[in-house]
CSV table of C-alpha atoms in Angstrom, one decimal:
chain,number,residue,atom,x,y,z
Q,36,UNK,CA,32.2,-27.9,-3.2
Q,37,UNK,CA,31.4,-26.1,0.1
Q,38,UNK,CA,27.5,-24.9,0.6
Q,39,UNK,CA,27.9,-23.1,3.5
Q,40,UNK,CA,25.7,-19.8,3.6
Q,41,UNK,CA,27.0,-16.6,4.0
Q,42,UNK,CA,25.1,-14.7,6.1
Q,43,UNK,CA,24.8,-11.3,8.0
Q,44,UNK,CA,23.8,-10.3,11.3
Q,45,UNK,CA,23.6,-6.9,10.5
Q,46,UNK,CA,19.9,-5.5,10.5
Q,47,UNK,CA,20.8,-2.6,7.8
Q,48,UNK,CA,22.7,-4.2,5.6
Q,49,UNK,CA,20.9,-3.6,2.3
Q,50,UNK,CA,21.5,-7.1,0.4
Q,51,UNK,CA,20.3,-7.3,-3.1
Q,52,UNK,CA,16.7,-8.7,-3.6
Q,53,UNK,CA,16.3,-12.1,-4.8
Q,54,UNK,CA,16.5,-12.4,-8.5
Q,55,UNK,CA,14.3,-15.7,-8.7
Q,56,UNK,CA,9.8,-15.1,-7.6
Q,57,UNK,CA,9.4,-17.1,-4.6
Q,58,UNK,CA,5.6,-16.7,-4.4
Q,59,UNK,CA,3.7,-18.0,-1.2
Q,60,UNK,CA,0.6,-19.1,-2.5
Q,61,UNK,CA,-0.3,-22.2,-0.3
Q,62,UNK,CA,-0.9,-22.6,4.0
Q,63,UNK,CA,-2.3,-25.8,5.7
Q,64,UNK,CA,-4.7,-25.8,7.8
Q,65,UNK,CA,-5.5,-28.6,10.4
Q,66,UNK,CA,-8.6,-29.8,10.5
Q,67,UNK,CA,-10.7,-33.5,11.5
Q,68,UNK,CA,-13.7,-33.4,9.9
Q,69,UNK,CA,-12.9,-32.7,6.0
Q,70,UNK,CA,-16.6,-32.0,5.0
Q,71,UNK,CA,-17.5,-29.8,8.3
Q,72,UNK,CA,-14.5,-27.3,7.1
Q,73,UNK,CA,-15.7,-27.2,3.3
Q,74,UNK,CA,-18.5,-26.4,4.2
Q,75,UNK,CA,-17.6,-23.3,6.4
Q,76,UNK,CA,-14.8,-22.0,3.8
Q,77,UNK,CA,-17.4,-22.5,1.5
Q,78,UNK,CA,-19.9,-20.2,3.6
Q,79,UNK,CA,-17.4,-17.6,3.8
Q,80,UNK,CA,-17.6,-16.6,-0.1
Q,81,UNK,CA,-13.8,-18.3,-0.6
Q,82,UNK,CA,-13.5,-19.9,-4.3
Q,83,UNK,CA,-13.4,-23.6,-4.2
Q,84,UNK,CA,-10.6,-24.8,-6.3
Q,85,UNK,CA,-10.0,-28.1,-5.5
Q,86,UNK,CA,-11.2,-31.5,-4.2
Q,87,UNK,CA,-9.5,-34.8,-4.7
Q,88,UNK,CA,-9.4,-38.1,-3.2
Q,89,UNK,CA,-7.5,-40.1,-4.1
Q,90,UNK,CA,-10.0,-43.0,-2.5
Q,91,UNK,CA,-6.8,-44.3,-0.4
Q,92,UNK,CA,-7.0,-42.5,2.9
Q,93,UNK,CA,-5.8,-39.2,1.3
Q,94,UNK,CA,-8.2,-36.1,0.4
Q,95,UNK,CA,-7.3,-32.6,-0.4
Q,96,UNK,CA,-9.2,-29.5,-0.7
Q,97,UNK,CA,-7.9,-25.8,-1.9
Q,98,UNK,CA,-9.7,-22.9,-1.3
Q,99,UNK,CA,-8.8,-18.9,-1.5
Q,100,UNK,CA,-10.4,-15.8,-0.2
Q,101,UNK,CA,-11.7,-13.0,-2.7
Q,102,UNK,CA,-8.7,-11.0,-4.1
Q,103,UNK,CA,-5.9,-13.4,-2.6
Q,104,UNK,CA,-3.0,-14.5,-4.0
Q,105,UNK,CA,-2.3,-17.5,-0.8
Q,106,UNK,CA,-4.5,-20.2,-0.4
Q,107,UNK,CA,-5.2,-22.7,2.0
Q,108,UNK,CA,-5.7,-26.4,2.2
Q,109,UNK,CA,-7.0,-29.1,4.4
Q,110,UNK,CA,-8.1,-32.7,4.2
Q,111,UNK,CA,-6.9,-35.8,5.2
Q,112,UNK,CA,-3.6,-37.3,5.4
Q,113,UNK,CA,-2.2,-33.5,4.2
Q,114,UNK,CA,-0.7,-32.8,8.0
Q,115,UNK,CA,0.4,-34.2,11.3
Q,116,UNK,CA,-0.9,-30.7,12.9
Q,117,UNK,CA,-3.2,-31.6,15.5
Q,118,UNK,CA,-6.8,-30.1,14.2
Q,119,UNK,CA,-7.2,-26.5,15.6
Q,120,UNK,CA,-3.5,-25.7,16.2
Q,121,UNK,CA,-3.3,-23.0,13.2
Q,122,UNK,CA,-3.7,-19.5,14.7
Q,123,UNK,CA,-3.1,-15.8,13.8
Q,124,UNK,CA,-3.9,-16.1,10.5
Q,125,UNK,CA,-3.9,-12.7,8.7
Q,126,UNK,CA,-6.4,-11.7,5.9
Q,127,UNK,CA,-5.5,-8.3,4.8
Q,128,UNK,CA,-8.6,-6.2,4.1
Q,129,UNK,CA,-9.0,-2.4,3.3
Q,130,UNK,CA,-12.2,-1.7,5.0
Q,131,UNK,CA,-12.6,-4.1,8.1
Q,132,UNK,CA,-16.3,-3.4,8.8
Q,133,UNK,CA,-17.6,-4.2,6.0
Q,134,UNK,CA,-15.3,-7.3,5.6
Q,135,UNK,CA,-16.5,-7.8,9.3
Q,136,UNK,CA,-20.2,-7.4,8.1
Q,137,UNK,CA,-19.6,-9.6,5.0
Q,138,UNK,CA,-19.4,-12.4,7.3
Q,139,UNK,CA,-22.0,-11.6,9.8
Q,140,UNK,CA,-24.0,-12.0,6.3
Q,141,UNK,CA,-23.1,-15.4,6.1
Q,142,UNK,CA,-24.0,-16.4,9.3
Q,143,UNK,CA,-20.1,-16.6,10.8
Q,144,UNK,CA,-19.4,-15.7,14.4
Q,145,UNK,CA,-16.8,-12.8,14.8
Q,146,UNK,CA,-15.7,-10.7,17.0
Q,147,UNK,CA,-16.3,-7.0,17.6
Q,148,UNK,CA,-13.7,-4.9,15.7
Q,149,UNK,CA,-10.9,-4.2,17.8
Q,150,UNK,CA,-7.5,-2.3,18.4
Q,151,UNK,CA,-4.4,-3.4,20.3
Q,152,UNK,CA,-3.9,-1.2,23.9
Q,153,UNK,CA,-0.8,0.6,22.8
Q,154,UNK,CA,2.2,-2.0,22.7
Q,155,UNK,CA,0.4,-3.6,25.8
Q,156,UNK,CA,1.6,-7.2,26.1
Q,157,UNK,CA,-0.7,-9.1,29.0
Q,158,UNK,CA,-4.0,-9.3,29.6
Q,159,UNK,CA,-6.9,-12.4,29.3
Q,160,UNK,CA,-7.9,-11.7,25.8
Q,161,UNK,CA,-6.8,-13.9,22.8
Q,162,UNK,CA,-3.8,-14.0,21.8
Q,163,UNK,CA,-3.1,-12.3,18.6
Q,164,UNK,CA,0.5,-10.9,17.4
Q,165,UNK,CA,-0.3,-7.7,18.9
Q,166,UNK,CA,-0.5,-9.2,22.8
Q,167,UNK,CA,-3.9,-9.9,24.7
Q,168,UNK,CA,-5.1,-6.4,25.8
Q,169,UNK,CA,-7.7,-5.8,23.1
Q,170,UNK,CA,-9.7,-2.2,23.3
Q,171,UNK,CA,-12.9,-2.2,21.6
Q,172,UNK,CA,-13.4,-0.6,18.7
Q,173,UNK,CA,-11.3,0.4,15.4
Q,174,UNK,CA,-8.2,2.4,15.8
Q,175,UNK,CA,-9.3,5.9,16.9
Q,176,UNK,CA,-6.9,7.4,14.7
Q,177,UNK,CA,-7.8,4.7,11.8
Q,178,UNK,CA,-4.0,3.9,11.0
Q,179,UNK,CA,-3.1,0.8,8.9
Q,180,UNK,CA,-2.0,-2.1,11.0
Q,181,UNK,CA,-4.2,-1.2,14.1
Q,182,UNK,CA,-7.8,-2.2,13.5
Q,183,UNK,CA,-8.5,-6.2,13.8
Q,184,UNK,CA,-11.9,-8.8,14.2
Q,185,UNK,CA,-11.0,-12.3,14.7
Q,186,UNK,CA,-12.8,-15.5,13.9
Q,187,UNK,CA,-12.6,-19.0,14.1
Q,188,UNK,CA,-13.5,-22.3,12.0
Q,189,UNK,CA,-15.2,-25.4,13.5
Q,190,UNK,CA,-11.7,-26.6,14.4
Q,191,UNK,CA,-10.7,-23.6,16.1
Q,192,UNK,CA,-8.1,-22.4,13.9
Q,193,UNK,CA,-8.1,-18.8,14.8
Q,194,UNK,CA,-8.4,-16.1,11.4
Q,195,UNK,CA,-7.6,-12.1,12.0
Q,196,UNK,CA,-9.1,-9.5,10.0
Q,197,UNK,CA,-6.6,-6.5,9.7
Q,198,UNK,CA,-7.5,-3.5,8.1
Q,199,UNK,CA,-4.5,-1.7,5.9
Q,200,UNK,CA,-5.1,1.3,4.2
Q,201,UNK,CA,-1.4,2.4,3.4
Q,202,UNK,CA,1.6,0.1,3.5
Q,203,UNK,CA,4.5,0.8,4.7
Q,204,UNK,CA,7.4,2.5,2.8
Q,205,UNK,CA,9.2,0.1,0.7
Q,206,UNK,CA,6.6,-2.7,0.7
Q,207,UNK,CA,4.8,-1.7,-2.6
Q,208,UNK,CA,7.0,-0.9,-6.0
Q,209,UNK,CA,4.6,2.2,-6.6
Q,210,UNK,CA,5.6,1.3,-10.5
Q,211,UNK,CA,2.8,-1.3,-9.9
Q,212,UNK,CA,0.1,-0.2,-7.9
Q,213,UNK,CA,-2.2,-3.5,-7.9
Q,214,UNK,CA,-5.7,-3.1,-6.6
Q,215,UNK,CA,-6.8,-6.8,-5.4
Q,216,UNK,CA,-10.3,-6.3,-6.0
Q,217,UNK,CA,-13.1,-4.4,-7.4
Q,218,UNK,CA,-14.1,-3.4,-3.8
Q,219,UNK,CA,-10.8,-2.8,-3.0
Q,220,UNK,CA,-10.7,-0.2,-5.7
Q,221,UNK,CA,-13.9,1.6,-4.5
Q,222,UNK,CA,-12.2,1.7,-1.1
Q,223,UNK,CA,-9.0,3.6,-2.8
Q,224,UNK,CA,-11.6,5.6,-4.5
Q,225,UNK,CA,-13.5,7.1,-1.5
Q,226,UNK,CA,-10.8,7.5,0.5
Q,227,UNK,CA,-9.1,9.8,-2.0
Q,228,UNK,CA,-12.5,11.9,-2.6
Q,229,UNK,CA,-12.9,12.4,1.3
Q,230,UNK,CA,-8.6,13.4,0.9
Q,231,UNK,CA,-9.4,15.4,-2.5
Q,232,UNK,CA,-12.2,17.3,-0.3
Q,233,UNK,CA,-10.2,18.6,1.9
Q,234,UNK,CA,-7.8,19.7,-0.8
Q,235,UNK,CA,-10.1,21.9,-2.9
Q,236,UNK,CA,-11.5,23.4,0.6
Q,237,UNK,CA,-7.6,24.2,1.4
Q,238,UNK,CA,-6.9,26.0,-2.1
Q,239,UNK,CA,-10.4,27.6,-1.7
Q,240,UNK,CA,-11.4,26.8,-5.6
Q,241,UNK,CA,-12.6,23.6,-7.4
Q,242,UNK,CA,-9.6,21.4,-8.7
Q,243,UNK,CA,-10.0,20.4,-12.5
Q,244,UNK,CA,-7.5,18.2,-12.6
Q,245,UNK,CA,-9.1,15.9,-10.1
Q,246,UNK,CA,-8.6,12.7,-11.8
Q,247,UNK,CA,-4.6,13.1,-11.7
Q,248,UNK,CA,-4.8,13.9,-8.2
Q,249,UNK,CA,-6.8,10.7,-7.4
Q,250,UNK,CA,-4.6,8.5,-9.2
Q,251,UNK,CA,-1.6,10.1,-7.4
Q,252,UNK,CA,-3.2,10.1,-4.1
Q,253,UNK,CA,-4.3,6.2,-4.7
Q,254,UNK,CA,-0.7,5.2,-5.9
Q,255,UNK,CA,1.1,6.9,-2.7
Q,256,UNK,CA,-1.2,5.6,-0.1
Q,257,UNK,CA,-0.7,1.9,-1.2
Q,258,UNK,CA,2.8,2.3,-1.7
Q,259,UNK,CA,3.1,4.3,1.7
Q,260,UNK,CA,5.3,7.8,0.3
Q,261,UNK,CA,4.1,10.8,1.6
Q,262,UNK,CA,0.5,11.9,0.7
Q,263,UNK,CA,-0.5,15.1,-1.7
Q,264,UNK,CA,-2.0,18.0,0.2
C-alpha cells in the first residue's frame, strides 16, 4: 500500500476542508522553576486546571487564559526546550487596553501598546512577527491585526497581546458567530452602538429596528463581510 501524500503547490487551489476537528487546544511552555511560573500564570487571572506529579521526577501543570479554547503547560520533565525559548505567543483580545490594564492590575510588567511601522522589517526593538520597528501607540486607524503590548514570564517566554476586532473574510463561518466571553460581548456591543450612531445620524431619524441591526452589524464584523451603513 503506497502512503505517499499528494500534495499541491498551487496557492489557490481550493481543496476541500478537512472532514475530521483537529482542535489545538494544548502549547508547552519552557520553564525551570515549576512553582515560580504557577505562580505568575496564576497572577494573571488564567484558570488553573491541572497539577500532577507523579512524585518521579515528572510534574505537569495546565493552565488557560479567560475565554480560550488553547492552553498551555509547563513542569518538569514535559520538554527538552531550554527555559525561556518560547516566544511570540499570541493572545487574541478585542479591546487591548483594557486587556493591557487587566494586567497592570495584577501587578505584571508590559509594554506600552504598540503598532508595527508599516511592513518595516529592521530596527532594535523586539522581535515580534511583525519585524522590530515598533511605533508607539495603537494603530491610528484602529484596524484588526495592528495594535500589540508584549509581556514576558519569569523565564522570559515572550506573550503578545493583539487586538482583533474583525477577522478576516473566510476565517469565521458567520452561521456561528461565537463570542468568547462576556466582555468580549460588551466589546461587540459598543462598537456596534458607536457604528449604529452614525447610521441613525446618516438617515436623519431614529432607527426602531435597532436590535436587528446590532445583531447584523456584530455577526459581519467578526466574520469580516462587508459592514451595514
Amino acid at each position: 500500500m503506497s502512503t505517499a501524500a499528494v500534495r499541491s503547490n498551487d496557492p489557490n487551489d481550493q481543496a476541500s476542508p478537512a472532514k475530521v476537528d483537529m482542535k489545538f487546544e494544548i502549547v508547552v511552555i519552557p520553564v525551570s522553576v515549576v512553582d515560580r511560573a504557577k505562580e505568575f500564570y496564576a497572577r494573571l487571572g488564567w484558570r488553573l486546571d491541572a497539577d500532577y506529579d507523579s512524585g518521579k521526577d515528572f510534574r505537569v501543570i495546565q493552565f488557560t487564559p479567560p475565554g480560550s479554547g488553547c492552553s498551555i503547560i509547563f513542569g518538569k520533565n514535559v520538554t527538552p526546550a531550554a527555559p525561556g525559548s518560547s516566544q511570540g505567543l499570541y493572545l487574541i483580545v478585542s479591546d487591548i487596553e483594557a486587556a493591557r490594564a487587566e494586567l497592570v492590575r495584577h501587578g505584571v510588567e508590559i509594554s506600552e501598546v504598540f503598532h508595527d511601522a508599516a511592513g518595516v522589517y529592521t530596527g532594535t526593538d523586539e522581535p515580534y512577527l511583525f519585524g522590530r520597528n515598533r511605533v508607539s501607540g495603537a494603530d491610528p486607524e484602529h484596524r484588526s491585526y495592528r495594535s500589540f503590548a508584549s509581556f514576558h514570564d519569569p523565564d522570559g517566554n515572550g506573550w503578545l497581546f493583539q487586538q482583533i476586532t474583525t477577522r478576516l473574510p473566510g476565517r469565521i463561518d458567520s452561521a456561528t458567530t461565537t463570542f468568547a466571553s462576556a466582555e468580549d460581548l460588551a466589546s461587540a456591543f459598543r462598537r456596534a452602538a458607536a457604528a449604529h450612531g452614525q447610521h441613525e445620524a446618516r438617515t436623519g431619524q431614529a432607527d426602531p429596528n435597532w436590535p436587528d441591526w446590532y445583531a447584523e452589524y456584530m455577526v459581519r464584523e467578526q466574520s469580516g463581510e462587508e459592514l451595514p451603513q
